[in-house]
Coordinates of N, CA and C in Angstrom, one line a residue:
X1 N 0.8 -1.2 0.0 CA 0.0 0.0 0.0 C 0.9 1.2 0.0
X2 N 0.7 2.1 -1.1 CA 1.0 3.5 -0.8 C 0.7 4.8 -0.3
X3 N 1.4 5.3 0.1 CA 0.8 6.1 1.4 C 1.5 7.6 0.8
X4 N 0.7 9.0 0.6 CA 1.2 10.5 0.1 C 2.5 10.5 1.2
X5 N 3.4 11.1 0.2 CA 4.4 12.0 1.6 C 3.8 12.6 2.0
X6 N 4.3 12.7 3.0 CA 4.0 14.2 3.9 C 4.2 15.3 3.0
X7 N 3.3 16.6 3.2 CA 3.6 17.8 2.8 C 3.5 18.0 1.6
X8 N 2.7 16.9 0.4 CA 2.6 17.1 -0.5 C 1.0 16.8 -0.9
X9 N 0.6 16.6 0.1 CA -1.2 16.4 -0.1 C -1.9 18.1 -0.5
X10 N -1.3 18.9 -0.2 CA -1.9 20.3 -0.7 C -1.4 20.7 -2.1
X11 N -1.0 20.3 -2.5 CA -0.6 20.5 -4.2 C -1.0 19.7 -4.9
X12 N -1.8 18.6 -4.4 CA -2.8 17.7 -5.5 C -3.9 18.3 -6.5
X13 N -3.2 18.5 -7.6 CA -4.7 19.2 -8.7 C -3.5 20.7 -9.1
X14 N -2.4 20.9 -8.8 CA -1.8 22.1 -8.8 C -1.2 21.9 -10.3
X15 N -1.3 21.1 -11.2 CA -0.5 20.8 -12.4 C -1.8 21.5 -13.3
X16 N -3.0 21.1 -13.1 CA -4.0 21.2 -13.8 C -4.8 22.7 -13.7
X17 N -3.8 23.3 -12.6 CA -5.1 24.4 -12.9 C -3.5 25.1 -13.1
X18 N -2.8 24.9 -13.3 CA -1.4 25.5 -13.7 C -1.7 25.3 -15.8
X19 N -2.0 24.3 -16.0 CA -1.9 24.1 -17.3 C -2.8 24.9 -17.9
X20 N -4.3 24.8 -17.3 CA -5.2 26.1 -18.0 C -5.1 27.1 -17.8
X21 N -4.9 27.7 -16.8 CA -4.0 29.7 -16.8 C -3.1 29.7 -17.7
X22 N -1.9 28.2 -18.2 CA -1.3 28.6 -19.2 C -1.8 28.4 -20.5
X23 N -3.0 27.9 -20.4 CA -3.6 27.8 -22.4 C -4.1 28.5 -22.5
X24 N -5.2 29.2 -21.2 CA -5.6 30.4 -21.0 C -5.2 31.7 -21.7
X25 N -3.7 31.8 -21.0 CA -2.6 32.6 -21.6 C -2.4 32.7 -23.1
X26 N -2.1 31.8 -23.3 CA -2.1 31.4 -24.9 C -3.0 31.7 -25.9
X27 N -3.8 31.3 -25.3 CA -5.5 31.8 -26.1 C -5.5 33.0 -26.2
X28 N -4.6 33.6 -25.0 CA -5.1 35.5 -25.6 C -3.6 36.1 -26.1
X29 N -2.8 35.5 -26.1 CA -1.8 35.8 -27.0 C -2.2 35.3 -28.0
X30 N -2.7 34.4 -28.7 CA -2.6 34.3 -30.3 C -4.0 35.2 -30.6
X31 N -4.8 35.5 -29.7 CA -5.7 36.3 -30.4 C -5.6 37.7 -30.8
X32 N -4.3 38.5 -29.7 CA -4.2 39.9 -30.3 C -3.1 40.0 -31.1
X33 N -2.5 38.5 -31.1 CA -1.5 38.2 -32.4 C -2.8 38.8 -33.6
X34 N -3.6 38.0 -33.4 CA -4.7 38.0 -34.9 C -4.6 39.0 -35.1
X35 N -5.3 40.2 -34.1 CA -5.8 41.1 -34.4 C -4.9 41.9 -34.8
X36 N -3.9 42.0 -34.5 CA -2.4 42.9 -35.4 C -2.5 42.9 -36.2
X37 N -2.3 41.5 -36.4 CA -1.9 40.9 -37.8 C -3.0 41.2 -38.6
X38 N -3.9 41.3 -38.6 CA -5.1 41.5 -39.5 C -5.2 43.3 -39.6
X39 N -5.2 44.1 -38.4 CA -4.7 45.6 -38.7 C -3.8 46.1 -39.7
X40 N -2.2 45.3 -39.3 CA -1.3 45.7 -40.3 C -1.4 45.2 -41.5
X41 N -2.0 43.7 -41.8 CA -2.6 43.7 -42.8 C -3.0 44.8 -44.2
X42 N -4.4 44.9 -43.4 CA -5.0 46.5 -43.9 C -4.5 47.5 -44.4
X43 N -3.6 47.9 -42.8 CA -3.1 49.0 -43.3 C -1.9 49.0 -44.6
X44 N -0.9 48.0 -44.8 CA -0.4 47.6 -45.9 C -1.3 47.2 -47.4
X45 N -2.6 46.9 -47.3 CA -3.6 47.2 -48.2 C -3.9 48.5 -48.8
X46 N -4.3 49.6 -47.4 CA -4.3 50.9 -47.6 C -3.6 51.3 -48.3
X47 N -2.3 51.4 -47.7 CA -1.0 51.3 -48.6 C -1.0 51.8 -49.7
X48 N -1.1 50.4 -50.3 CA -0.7 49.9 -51.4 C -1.8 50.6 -52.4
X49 N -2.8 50.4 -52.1 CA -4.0 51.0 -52.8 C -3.9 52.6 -52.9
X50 N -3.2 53.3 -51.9 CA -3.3 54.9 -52.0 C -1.6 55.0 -53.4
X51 N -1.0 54.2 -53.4 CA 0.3 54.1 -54.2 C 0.0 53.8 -55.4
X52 N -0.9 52.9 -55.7 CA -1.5 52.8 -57.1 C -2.3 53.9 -57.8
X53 N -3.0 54.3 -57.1 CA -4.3 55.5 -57.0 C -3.4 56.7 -57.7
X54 N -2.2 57.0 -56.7 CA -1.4 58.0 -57.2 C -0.5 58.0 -57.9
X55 N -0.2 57.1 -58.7 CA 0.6 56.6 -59.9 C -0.4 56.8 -60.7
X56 N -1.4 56.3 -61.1 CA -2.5 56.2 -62.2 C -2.6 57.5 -62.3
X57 N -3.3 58.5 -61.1 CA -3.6 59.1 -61.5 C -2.1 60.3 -62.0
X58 N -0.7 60.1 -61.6 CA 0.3 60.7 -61.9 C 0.3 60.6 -63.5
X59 N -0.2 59.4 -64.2 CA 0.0 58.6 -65.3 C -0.8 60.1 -66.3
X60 N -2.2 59.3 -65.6 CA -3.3 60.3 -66.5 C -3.2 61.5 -66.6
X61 N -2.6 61.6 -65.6 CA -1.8 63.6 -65.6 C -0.6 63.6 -67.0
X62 N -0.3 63.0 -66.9 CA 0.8 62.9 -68.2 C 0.6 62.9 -69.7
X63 N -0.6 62.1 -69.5 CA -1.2 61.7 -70.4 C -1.7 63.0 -71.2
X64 N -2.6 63.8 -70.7 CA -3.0 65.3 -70.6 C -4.6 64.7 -71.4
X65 N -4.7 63.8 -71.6 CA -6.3 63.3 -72.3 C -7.1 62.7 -70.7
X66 N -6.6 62.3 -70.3 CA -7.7 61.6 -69.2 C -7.3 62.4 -67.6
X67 N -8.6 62.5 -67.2 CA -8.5 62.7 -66.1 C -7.8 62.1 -64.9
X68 N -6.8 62.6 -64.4 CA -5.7 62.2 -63.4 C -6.6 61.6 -62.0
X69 N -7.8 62.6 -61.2 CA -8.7 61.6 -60.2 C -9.4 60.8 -60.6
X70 N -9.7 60.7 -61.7 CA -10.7 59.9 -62.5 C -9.9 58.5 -62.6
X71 N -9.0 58.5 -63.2 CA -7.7 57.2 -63.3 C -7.5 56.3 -61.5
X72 N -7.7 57.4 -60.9 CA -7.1 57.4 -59.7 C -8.2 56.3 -58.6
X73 N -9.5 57.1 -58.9 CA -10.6 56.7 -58.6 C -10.8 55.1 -59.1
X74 N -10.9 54.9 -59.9 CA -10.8 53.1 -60.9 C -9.7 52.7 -60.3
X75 N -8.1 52.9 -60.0 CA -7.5 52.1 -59.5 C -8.1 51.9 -58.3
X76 N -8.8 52.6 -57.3 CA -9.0 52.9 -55.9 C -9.5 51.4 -55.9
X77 N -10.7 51.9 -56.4 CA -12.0 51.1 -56.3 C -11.5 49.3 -56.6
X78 N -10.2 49.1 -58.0 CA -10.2 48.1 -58.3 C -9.3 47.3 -57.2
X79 N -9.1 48.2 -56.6 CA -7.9 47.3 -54.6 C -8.8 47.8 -53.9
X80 N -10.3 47.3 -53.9 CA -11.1 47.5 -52.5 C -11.4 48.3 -51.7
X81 N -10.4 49.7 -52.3 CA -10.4 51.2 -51.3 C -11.4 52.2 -52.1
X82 N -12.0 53.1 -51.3 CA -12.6 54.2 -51.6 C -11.8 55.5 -51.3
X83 N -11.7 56.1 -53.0 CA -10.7 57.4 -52.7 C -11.5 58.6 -52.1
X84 N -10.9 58.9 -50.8 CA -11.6 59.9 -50.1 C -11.0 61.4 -50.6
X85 N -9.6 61.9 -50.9 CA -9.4 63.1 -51.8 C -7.8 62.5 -53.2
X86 N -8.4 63.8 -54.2 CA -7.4 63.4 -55.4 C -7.5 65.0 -55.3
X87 N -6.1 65.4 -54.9 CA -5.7 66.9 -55.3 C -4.1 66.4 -56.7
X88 N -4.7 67.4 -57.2 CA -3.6 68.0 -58.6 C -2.6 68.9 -58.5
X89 N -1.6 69.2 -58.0 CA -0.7 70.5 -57.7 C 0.6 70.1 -58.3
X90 N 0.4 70.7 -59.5 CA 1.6 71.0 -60.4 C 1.4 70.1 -61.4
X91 N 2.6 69.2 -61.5 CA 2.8 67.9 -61.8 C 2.6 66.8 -61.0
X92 N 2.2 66.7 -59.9 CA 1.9 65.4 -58.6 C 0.6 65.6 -58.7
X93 N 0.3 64.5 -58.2 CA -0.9 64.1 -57.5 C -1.2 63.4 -56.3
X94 N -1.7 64.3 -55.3 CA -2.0 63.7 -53.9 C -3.3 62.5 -53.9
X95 N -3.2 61.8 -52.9 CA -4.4 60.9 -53.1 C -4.4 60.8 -51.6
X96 N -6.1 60.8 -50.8 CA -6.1 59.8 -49.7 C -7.1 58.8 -49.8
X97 N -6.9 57.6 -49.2 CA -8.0 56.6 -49.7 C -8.2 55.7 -48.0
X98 N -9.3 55.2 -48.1 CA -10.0 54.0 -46.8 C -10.4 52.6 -47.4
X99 N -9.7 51.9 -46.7 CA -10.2 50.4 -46.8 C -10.8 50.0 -45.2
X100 N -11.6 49.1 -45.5 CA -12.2 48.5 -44.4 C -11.6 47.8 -43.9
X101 N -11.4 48.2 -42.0 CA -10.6 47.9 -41.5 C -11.1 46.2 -41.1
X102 N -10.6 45.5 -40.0 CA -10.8 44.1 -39.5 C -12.0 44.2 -38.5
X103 N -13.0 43.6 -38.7 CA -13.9 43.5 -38.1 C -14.0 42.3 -36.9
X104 N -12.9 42.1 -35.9 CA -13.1 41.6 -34.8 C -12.7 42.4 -33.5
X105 N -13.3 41.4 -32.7 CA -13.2 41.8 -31.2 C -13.8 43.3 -30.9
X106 N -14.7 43.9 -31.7 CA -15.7 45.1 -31.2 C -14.2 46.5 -32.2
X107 N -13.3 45.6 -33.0 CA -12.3 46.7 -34.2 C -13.4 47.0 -34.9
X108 N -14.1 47.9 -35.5 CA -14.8 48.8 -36.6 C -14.1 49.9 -36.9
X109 N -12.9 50.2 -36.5 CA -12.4 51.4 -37.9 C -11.5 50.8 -38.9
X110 N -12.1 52.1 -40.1 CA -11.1 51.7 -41.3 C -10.2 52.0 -41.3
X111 N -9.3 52.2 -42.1 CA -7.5 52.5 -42.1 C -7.2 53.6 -43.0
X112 N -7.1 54.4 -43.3 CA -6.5 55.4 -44.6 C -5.0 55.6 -44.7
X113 N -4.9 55.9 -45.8 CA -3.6 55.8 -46.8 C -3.2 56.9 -47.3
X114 N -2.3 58.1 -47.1 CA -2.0 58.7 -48.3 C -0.6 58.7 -49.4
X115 N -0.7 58.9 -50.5 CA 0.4 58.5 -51.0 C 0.0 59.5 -52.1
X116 N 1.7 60.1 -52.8 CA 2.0 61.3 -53.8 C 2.4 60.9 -54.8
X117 N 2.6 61.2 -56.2 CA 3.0 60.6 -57.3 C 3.3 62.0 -58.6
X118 N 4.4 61.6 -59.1 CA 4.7 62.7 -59.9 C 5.9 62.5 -60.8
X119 N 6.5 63.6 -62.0 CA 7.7 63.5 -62.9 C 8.4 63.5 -62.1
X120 N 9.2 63.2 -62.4 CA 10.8 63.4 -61.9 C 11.7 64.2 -62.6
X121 N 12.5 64.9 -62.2 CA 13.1 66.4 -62.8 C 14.5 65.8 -62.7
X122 N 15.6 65.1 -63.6 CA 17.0 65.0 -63.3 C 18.0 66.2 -63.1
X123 N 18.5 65.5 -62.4 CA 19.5 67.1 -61.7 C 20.3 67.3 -62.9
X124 N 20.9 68.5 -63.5 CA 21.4 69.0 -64.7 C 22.8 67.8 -65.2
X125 N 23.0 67.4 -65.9 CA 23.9 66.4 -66.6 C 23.5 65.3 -66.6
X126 N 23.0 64.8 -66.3 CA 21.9 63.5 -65.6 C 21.4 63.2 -67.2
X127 N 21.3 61.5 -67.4 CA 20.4 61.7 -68.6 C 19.0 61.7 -68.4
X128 N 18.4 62.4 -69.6 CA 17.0 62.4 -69.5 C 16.8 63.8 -68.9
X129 N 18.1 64.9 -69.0 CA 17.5 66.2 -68.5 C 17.1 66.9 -69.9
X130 N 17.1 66.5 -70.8 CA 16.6 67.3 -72.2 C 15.4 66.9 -72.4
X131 N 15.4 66.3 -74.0 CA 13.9 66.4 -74.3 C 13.6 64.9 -74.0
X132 N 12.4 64.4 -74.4 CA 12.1 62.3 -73.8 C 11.3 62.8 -72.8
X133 N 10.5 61.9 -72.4 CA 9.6 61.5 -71.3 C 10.1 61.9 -70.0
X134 N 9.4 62.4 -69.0 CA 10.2 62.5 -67.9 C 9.6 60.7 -67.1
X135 N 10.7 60.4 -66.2 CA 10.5 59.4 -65.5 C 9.5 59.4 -64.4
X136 N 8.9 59.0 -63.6 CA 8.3 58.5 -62.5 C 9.0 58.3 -60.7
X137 N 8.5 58.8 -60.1 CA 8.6 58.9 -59.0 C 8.6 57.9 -58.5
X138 N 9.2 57.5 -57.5 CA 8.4 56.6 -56.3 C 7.2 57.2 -55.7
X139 N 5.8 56.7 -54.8 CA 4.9 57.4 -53.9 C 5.9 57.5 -52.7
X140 N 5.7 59.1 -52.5 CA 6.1 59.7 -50.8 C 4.8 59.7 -50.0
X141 N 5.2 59.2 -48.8 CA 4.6 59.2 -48.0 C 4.6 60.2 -47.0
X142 N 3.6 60.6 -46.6 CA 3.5 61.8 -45.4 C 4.7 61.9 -44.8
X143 N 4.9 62.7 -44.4 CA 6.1 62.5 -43.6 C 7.9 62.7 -44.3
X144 N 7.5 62.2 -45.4 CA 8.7 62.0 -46.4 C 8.9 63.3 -47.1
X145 N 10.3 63.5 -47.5 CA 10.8 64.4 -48.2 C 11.1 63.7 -50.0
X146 N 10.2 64.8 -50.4 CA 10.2 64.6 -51.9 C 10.9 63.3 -52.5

C-alpha cells in the first residue's frame, strides 16, 4: 500500500489548474496576435492601394487626355479602397483613400492611406535632363521628403 508523503497532499490538482491559466494565456496571446496581424494587414492594403491611385492618376496627368482623379478613382475602387481626396498641384498628384478595416473583437475602424506621385526632374547632366519623357517617381509618404 502506498501512502502520500507528507507535505505534498496540498498541491494535488496544482498541475492542472497551472496548465489552463497557461492555455488560457495562450489563447489570448494568439488572439491579439490575430488582431495585429489583421490591422497591419490592412493597413499595408491601404498602402498599397493609396500608391496605385497616385501613380495612375500621376499617369493620366501625363497623359493630358484623361483625367488624373478619374484614373485614380478606378485604381482605388479596383484594390477595395474608396478614394476619399485626389488633389492635382503642379505635376503630382495627392491621393487619400480608406479600406475596411478588421472586423473583430468590437475593431470597426477603417484605415486610410495617403500617397503622392509625380515627374521626376533630373538634376542638370543627368540623362534624360533634355527632351524624352520624364520618369516617374516613387509614392512619398506623409512624412517624407520629396
Amino acid at each position: 500500500m502506498t501512502t502520500p508523503r507528507p507535505g505534498r497532499a496540498g498541491e494535488r490538482g496544482a498541475a492542472t489548474v497551472l496548465t489552463v491559466a497557461m492555455a488560457g494565456l495562450l489563447l489570448l496571446v494568439g488572439a491579439a496576435a490575430a488582431v495585429v496581424g489583421a490591422i497591419v494587414a490592412s493597413h499595408r492594403s491601404a498602402q498599397s492601394a493609396a500608391d496605385l491611385a497616385a501613380l495612375a492618376g500621376a499617369t493620366a496627368l501625363s497623359e493630358a487626355a484623361r483625367d488624373p482623379c478619374g484614373a485614380a478613382a478606378e485604381v482605388a475602387t479596383a484594390n477595395d479602397a474608396r478614394l476619399d481626396r485626389c488633389v492635382v498641384e503642379g505635376d503630382e498628384v495627392l491621393v487619400a483613400v480608406t479600406v475596411a478595416g478588421p472586423r473583430w473583437l468590437g475593431q470597426d475602424e477603417d484605415l486610410t492611406a495617403e500617397a503622392r506621385a509625380g515627374s521626376v526632374r533630373p538634376a542638370p547632366g543627368q540623362a534624360g535632363d533634355g527632351a524624352g519623357a520624364p520618369g516617374w517617381a516613387r509614392p512619398v509618404h506623409p512624412g517624407e521628403s520629396g
